[in-house]
Short mmCIF file of N, CA and C in Angstrom, two decimals:
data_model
loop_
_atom_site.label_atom_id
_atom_site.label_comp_id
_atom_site.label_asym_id
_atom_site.label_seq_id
_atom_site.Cartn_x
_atom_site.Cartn_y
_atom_site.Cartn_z
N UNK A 1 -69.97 23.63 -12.22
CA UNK A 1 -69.04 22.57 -12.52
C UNK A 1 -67.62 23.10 -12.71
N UNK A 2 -67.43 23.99 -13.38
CA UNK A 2 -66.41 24.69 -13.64
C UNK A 2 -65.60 25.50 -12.74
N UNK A 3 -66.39 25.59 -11.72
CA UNK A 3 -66.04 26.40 -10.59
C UNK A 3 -65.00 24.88 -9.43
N UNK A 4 -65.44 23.20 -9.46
CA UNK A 4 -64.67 22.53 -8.88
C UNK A 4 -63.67 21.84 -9.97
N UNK A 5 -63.90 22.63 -10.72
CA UNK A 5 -62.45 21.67 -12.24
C UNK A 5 -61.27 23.22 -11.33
N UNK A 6 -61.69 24.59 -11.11
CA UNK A 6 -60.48 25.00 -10.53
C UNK A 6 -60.26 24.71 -8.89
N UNK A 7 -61.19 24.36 -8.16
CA UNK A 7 -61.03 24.01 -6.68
C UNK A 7 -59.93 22.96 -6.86
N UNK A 8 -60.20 22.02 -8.29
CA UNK A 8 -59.59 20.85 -7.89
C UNK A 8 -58.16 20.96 -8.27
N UNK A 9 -57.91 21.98 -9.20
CA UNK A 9 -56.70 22.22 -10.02
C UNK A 9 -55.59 22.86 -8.77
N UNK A 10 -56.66 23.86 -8.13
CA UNK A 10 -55.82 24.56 -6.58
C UNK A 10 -55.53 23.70 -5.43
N UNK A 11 -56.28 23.21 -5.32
CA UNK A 11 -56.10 21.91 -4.39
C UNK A 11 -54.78 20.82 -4.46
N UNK A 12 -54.20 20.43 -5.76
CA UNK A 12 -53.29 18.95 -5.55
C UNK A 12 -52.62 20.34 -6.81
N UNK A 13 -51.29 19.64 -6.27
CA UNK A 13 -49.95 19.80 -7.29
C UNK A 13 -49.68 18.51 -7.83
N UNK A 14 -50.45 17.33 -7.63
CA UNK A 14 -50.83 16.15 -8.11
C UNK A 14 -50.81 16.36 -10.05
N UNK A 15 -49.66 15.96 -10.70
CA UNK A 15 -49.26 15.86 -12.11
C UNK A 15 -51.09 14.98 -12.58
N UNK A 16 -51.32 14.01 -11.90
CA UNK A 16 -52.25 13.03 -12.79
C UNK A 16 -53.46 13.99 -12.33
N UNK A 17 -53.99 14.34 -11.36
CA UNK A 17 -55.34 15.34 -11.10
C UNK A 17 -55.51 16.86 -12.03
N UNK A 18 -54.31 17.11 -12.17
CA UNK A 18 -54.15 18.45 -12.67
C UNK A 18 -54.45 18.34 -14.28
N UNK A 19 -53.54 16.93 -14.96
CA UNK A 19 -54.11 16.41 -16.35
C UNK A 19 -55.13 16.07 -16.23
N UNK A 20 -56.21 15.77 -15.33
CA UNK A 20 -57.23 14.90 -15.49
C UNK A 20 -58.69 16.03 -15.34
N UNK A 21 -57.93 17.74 -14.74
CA UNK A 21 -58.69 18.48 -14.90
C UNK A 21 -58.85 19.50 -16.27
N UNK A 22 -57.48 19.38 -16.62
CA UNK A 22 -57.79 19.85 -18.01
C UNK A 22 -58.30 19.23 -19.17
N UNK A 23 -58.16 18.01 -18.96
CA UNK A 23 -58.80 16.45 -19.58
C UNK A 23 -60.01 16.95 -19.77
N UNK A 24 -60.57 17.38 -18.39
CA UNK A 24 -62.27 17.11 -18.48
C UNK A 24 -62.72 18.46 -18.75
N UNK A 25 -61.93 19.73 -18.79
CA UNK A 25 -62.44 20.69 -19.19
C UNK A 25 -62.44 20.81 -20.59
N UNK A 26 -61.42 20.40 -21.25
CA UNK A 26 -61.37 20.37 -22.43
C UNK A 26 -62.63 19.15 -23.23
N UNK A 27 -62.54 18.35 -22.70
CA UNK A 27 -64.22 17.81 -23.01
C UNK A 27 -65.55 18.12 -22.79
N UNK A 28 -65.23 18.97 -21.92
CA UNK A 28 -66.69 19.81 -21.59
C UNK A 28 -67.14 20.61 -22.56
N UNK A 29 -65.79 21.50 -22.82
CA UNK A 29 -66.24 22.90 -23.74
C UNK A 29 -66.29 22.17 -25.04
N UNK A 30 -65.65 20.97 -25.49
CA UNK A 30 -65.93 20.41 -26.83
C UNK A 30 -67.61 20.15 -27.27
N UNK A 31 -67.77 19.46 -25.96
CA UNK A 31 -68.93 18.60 -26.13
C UNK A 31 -70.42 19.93 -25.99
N UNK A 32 -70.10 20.95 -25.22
CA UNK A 32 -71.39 22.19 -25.02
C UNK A 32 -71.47 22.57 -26.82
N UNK A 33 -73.08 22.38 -26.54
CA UNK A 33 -73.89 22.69 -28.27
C UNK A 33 -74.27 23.66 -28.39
N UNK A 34 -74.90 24.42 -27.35
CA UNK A 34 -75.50 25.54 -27.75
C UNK A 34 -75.04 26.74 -27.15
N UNK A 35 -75.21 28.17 -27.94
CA UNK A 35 -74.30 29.02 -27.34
C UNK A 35 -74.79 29.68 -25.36
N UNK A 36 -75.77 29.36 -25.73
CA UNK A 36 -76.49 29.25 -24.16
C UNK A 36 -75.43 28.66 -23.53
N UNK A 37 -75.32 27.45 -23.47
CA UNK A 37 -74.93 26.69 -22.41
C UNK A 37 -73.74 27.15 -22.20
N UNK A 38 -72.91 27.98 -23.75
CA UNK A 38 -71.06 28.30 -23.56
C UNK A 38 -71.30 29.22 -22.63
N UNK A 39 -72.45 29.98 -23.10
CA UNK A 39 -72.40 31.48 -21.86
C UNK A 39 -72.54 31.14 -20.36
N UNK A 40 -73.38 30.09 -20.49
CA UNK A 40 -73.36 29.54 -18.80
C UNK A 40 -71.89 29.23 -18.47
N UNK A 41 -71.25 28.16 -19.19
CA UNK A 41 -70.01 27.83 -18.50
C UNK A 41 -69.13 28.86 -18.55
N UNK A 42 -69.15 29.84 -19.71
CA UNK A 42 -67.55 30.89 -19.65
C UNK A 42 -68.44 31.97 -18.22
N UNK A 43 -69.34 32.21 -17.64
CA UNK A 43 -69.66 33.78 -17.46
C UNK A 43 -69.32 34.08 -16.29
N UNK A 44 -68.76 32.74 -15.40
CA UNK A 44 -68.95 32.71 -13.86
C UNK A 44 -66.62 33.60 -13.63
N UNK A 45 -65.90 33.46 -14.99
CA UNK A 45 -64.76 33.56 -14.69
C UNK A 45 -63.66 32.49 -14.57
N UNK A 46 -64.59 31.22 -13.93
CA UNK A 46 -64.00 30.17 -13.99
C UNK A 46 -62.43 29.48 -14.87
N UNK A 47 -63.15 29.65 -16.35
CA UNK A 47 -62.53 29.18 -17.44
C UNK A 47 -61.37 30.34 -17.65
N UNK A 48 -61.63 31.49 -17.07
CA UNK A 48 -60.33 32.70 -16.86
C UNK A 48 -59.56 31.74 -16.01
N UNK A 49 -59.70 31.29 -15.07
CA UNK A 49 -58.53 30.76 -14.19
C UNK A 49 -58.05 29.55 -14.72
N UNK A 50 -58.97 28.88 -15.28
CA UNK A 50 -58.60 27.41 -15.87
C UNK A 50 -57.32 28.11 -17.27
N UNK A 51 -57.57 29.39 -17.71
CA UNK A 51 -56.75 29.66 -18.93
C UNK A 51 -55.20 30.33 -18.13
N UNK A 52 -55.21 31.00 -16.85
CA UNK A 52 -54.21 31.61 -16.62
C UNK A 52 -53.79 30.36 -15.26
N UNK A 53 -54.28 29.20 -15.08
CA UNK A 53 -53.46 28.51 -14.32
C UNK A 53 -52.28 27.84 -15.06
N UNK A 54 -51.35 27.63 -13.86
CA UNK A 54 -49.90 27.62 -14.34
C UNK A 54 -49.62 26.19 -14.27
N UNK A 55 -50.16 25.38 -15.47
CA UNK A 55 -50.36 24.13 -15.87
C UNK A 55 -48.40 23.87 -16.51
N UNK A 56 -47.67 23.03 -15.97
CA UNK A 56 -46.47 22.62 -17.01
C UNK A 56 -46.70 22.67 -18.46
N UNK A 57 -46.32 23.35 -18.82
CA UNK A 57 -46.74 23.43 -20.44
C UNK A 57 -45.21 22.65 -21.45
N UNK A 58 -44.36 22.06 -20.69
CA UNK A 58 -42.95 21.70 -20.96
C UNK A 58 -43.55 19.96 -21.16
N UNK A 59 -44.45 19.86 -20.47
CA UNK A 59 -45.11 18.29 -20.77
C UNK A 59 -46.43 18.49 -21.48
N UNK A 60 -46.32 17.75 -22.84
CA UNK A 60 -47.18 17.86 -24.31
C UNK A 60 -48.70 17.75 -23.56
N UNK A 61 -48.81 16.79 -22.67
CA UNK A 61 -50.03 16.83 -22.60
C UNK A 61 -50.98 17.59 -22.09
N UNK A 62 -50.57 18.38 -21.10
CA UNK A 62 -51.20 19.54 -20.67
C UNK A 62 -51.06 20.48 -21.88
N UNK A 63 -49.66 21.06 -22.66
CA UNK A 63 -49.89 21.87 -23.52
C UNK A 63 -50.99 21.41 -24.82
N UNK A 64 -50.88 20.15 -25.58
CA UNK A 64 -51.86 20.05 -26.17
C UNK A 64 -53.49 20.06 -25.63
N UNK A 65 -53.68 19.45 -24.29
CA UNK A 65 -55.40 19.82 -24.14
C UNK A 65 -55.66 21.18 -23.58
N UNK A 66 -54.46 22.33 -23.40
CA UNK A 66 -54.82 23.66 -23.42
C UNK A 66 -55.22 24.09 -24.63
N UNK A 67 -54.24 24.24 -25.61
CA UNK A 67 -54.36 24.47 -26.55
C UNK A 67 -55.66 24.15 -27.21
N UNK A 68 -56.70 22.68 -27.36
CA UNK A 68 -57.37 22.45 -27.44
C UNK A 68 -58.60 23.17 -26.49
N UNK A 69 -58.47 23.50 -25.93
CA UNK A 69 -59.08 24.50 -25.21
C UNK A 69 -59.92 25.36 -26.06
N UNK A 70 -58.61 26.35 -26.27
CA UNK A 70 -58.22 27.58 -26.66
C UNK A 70 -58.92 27.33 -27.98
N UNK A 71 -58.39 26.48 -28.43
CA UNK A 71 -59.33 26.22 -30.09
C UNK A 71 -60.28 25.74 -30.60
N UNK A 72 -60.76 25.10 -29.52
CA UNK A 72 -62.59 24.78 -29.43
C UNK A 72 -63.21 26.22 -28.90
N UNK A 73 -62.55 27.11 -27.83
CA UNK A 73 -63.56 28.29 -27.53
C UNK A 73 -63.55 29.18 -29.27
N UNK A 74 -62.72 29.37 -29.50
CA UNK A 74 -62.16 30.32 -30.40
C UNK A 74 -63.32 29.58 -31.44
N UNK A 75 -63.12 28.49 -32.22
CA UNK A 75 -64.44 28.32 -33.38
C UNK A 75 -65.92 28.28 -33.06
N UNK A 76 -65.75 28.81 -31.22
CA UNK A 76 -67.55 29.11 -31.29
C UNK A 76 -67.81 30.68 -30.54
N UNK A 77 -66.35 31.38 -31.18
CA UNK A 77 -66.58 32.75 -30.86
C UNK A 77 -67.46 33.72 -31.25
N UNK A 78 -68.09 34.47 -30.84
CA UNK A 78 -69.16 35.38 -31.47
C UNK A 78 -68.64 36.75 -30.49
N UNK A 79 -69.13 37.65 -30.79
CA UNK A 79 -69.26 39.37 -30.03
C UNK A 79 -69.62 38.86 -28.92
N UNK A 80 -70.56 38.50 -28.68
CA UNK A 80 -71.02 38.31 -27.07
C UNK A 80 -70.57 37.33 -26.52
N UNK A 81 -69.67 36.19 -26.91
CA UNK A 81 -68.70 35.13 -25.84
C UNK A 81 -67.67 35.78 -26.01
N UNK A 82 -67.09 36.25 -26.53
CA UNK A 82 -65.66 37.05 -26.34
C UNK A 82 -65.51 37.94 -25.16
N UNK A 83 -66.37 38.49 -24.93
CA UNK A 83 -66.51 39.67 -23.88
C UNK A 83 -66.74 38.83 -22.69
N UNK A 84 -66.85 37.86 -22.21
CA UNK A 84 -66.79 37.15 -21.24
C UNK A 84 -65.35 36.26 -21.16
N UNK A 85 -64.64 36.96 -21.62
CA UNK A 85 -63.02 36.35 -21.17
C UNK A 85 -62.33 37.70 -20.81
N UNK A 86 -63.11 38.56 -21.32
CA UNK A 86 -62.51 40.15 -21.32
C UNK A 86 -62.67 40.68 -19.84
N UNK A 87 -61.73 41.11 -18.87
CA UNK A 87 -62.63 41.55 -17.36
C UNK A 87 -61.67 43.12 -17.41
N UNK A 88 -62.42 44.10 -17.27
CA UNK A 88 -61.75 45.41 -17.56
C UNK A 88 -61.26 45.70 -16.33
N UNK A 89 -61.94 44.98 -15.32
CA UNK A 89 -62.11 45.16 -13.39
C UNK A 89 -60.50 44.72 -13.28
N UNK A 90 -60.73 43.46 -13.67
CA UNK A 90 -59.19 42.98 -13.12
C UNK A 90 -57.84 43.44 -14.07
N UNK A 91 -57.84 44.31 -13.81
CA UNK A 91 -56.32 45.31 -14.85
C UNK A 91 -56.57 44.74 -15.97
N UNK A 92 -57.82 44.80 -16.50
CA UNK A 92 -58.04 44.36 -17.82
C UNK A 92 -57.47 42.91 -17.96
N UNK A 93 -57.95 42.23 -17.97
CA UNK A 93 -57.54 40.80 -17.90
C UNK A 93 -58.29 39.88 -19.18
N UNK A 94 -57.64 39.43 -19.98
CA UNK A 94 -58.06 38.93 -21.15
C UNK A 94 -57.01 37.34 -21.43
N UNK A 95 -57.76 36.65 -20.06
CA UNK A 95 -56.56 34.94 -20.50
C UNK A 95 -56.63 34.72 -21.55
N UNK A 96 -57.91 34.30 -22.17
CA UNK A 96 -57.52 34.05 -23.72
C UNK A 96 -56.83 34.62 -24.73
N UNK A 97 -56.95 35.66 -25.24
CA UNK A 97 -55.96 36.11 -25.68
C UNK A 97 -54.61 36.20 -25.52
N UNK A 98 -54.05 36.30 -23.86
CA UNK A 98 -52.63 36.46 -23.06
C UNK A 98 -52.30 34.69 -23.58
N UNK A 99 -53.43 33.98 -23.41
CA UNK A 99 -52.95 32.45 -23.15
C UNK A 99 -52.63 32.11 -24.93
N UNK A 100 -53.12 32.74 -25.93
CA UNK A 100 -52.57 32.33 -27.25
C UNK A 100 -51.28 32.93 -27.42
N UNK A 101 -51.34 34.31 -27.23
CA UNK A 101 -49.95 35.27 -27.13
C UNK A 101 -48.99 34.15 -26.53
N UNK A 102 -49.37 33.48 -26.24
CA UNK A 102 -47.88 32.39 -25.06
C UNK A 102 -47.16 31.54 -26.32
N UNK A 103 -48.02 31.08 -27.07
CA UNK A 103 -47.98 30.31 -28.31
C UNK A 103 -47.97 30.31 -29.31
N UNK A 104 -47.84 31.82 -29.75
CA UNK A 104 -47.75 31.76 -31.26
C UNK A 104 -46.63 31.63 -31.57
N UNK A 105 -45.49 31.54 -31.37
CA UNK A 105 -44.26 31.27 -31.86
C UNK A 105 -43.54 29.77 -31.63
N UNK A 106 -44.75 28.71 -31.43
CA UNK A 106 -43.99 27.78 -30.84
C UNK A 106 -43.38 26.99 -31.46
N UNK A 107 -42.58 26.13 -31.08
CA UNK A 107 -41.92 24.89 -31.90
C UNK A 107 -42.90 24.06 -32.84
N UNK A 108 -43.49 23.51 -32.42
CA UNK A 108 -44.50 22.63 -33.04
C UNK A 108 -45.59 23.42 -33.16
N UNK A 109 -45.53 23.22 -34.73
CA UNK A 109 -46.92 24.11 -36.05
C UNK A 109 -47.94 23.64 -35.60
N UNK A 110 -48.59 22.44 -34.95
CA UNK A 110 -49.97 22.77 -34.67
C UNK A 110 -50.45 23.68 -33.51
N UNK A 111 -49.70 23.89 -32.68
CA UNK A 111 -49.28 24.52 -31.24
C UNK A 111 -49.57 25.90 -31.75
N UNK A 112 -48.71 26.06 -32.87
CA UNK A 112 -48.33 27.76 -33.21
C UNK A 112 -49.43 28.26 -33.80
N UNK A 113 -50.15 27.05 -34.80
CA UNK A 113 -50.90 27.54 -35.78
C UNK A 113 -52.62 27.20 -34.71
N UNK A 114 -52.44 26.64 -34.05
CA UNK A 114 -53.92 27.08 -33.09
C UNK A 114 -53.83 28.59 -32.53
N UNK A 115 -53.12 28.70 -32.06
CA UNK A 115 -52.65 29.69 -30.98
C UNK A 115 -52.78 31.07 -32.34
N UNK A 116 -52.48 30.93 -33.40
CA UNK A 116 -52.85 32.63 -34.24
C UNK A 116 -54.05 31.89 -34.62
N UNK A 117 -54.81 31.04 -34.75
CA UNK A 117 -56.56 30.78 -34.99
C UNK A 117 -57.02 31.38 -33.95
N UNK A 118 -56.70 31.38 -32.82
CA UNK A 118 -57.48 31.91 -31.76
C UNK A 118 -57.36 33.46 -31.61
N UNK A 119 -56.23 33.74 -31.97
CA UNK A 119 -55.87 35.59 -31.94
C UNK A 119 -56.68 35.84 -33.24
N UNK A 120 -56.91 35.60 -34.24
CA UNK A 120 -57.65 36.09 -35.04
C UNK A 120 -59.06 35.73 -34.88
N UNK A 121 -59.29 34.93 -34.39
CA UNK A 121 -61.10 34.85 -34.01
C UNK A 121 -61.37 35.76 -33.22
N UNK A 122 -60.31 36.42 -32.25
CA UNK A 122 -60.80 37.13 -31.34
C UNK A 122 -60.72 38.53 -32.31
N UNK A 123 -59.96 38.63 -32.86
CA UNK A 123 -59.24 39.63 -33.45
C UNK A 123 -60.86 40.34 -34.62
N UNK A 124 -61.56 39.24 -34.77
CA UNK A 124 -62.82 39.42 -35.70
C UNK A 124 -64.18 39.63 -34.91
N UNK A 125 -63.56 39.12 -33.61
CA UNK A 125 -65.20 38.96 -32.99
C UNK A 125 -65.03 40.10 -32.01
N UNK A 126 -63.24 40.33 -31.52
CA UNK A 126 -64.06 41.76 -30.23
C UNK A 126 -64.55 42.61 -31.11
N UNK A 127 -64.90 43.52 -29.72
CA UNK A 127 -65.95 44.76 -29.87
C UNK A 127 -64.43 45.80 -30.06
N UNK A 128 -64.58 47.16 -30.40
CA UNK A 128 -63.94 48.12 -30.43
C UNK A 128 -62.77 48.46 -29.06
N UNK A 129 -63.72 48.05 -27.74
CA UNK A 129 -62.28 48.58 -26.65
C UNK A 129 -61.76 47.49 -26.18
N UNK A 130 -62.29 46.32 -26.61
CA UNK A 130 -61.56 45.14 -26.72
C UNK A 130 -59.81 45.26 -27.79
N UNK A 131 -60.17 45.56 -29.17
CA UNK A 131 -59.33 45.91 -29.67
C UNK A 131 -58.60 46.66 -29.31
N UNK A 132 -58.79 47.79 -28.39
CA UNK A 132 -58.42 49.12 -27.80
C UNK A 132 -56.80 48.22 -27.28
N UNK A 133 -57.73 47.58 -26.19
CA UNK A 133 -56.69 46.62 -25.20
C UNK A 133 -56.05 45.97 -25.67
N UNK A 134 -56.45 45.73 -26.87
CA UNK A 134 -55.53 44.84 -27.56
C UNK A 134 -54.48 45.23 -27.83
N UNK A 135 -54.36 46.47 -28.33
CA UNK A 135 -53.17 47.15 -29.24
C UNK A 135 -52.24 47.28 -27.95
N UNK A 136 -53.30 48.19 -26.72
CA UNK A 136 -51.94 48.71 -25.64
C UNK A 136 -51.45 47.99 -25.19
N UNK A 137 -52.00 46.68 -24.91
CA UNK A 137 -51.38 45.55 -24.41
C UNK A 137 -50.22 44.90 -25.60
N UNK A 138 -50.31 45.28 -26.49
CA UNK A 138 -49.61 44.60 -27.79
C UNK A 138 -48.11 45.33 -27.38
N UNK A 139 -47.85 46.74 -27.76
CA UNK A 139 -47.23 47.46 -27.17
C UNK A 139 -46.69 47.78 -26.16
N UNK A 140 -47.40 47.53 -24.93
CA UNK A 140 -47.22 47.66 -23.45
C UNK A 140 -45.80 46.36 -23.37
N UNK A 141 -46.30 45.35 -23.52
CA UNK A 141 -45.45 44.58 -22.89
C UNK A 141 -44.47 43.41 -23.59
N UNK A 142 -44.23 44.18 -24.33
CA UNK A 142 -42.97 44.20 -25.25
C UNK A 142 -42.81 43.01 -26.25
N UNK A 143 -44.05 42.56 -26.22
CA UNK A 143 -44.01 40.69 -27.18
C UNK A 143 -43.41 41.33 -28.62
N UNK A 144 -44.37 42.82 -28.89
CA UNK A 144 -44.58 43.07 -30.46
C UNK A 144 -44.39 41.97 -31.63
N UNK A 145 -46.11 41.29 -30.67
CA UNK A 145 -47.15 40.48 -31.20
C UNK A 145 -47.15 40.76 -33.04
N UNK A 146 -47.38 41.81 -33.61
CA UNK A 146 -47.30 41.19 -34.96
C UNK A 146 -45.68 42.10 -35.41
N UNK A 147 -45.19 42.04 -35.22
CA UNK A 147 -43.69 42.14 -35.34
C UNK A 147 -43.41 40.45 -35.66
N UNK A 148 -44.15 39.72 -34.64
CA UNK A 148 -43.63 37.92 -34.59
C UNK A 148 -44.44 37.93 -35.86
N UNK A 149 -45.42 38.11 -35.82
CA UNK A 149 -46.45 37.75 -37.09
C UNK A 149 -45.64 37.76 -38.36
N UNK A 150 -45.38 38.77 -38.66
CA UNK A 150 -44.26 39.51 -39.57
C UNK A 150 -43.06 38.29 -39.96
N UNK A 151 -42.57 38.33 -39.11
CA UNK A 151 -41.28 37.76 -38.93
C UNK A 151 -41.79 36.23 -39.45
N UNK A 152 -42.25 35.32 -38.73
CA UNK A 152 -42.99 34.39 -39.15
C UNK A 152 -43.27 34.42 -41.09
N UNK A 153 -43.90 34.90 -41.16
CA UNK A 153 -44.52 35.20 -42.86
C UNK A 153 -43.30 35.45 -43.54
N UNK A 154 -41.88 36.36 -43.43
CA UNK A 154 -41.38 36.04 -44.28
C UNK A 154 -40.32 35.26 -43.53
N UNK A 155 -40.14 34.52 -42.61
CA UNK A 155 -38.80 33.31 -42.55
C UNK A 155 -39.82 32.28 -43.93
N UNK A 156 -41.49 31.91 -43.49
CA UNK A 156 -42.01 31.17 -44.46
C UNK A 156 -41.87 31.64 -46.02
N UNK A 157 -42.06 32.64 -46.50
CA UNK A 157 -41.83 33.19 -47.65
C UNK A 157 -40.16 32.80 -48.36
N UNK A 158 -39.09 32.77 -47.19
CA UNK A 158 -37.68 32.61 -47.20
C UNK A 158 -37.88 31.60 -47.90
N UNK A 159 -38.18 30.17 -46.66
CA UNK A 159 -38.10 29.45 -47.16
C UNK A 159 -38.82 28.36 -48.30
N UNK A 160 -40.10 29.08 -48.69
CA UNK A 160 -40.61 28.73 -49.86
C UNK A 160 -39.35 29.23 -51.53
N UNK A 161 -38.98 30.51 -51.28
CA UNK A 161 -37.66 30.93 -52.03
C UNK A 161 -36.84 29.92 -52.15
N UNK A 162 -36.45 29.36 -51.08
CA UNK A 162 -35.05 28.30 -51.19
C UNK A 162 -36.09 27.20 -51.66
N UNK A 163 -36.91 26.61 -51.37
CA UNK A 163 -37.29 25.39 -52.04
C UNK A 163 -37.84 25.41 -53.81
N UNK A 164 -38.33 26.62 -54.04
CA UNK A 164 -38.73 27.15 -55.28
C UNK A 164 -37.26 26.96 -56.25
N UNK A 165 -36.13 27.77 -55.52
CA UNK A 165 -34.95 27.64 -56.53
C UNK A 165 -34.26 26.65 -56.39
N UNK A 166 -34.57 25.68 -55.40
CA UNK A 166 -33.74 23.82 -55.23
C UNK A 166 -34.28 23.03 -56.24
N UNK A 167 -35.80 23.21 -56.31
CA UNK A 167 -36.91 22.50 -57.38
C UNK A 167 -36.45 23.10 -59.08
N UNK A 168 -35.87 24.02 -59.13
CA UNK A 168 -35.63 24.75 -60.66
C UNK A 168 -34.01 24.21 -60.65
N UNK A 169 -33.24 24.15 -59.65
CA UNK A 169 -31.82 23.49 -60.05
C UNK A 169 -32.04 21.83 -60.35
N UNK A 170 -32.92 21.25 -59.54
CA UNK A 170 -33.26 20.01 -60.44
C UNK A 170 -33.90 19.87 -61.52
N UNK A 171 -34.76 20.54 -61.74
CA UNK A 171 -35.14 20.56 -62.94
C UNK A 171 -33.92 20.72 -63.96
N UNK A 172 -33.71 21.47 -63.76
CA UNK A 172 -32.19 22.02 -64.86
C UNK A 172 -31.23 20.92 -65.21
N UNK A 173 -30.80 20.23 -63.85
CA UNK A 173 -29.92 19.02 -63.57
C UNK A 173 -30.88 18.12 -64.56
N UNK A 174 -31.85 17.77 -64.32
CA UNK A 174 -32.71 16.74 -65.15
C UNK A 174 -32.81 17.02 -66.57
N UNK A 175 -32.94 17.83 -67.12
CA UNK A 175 -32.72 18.08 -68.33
C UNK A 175 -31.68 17.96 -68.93
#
């Protein structure tokens, strides 16, 4: 099945077919119960192309049912579905992970905050040279992935500071 959700995605530059394939992929992987069946649908590669096709992500709706994607695989991650997004063959190729890396810094917090749920599920469930790849790839290509992390935590820390001492000047004022 998964194999004509990308025939169909390659096929039309068609805006309504292309939503209507991530539509239905993203209901697929919601709706699969058992980890059997995830291994059937992730193992063929498929869902690698469905993660590295070059969907408009500038229009919400494709970016939100990726994202949704990304965050339904990620809460039924284990050691052994992780390694089936992982392909060492193809220059090490890891969409899921590359495809959250796209998003952790985004404008809109649910966007941002799926997108580090999914780097840390993976982040708990790979195996050791998974992590390996992780790091060189972290390094390699210049995101310096938790550098953002970093950065992130204290602009939030900042601005918990400024609201902490706005809340104590009213107080003060009120008294």
């Amino acid at each position: 099945m998964m194999s004509e959700m990308v025939a169909a995605a390659r096929m039309s530059p068609d805006r309504r077919i292309l939503l209507q394939v991530v539509q239905t992929v993203s209901i697929v992987v919601q709706s699969v119960e058992s980890d059997t069946s995830l291994r059937y649908l992730f193992q063929g590669r498929q869902m690698d192309e469905i993660l590295e096709f070059g969907f408009d992500f500038a229009d919400e709706e494709f970016l939100y049912y990726y994202v949704s994607i990304m965050k339904t695989i990620a809460l039924r991650l284990n050691t052994d579905l992780v390694s089936l997004f992982y392909d060492p063959r193809k220059d090490h190729s890891f969409p899921l992970y590359t495809g959250a890396l796209r998003f952790v810094d985004h404008p809109d917090a649910i966007v941002s905050a799926a997108a580090r749920n999914v780097t840390l599920s993976i982040y708990t469930t790979a195996p050791p040279y998974m992590l390996e790849y992780i790091g060189r790839r972290t390094e390699e290509d210049g995101k310096h992935f938790f550098d953002r992390i970093v950065d992130i935590c204290l602009s939030a820390r900042e601005g918990l500071d400024v609201a902490i001492a706005d809340n104590r000047n009213r107080n003060r004022s009120a008294s």
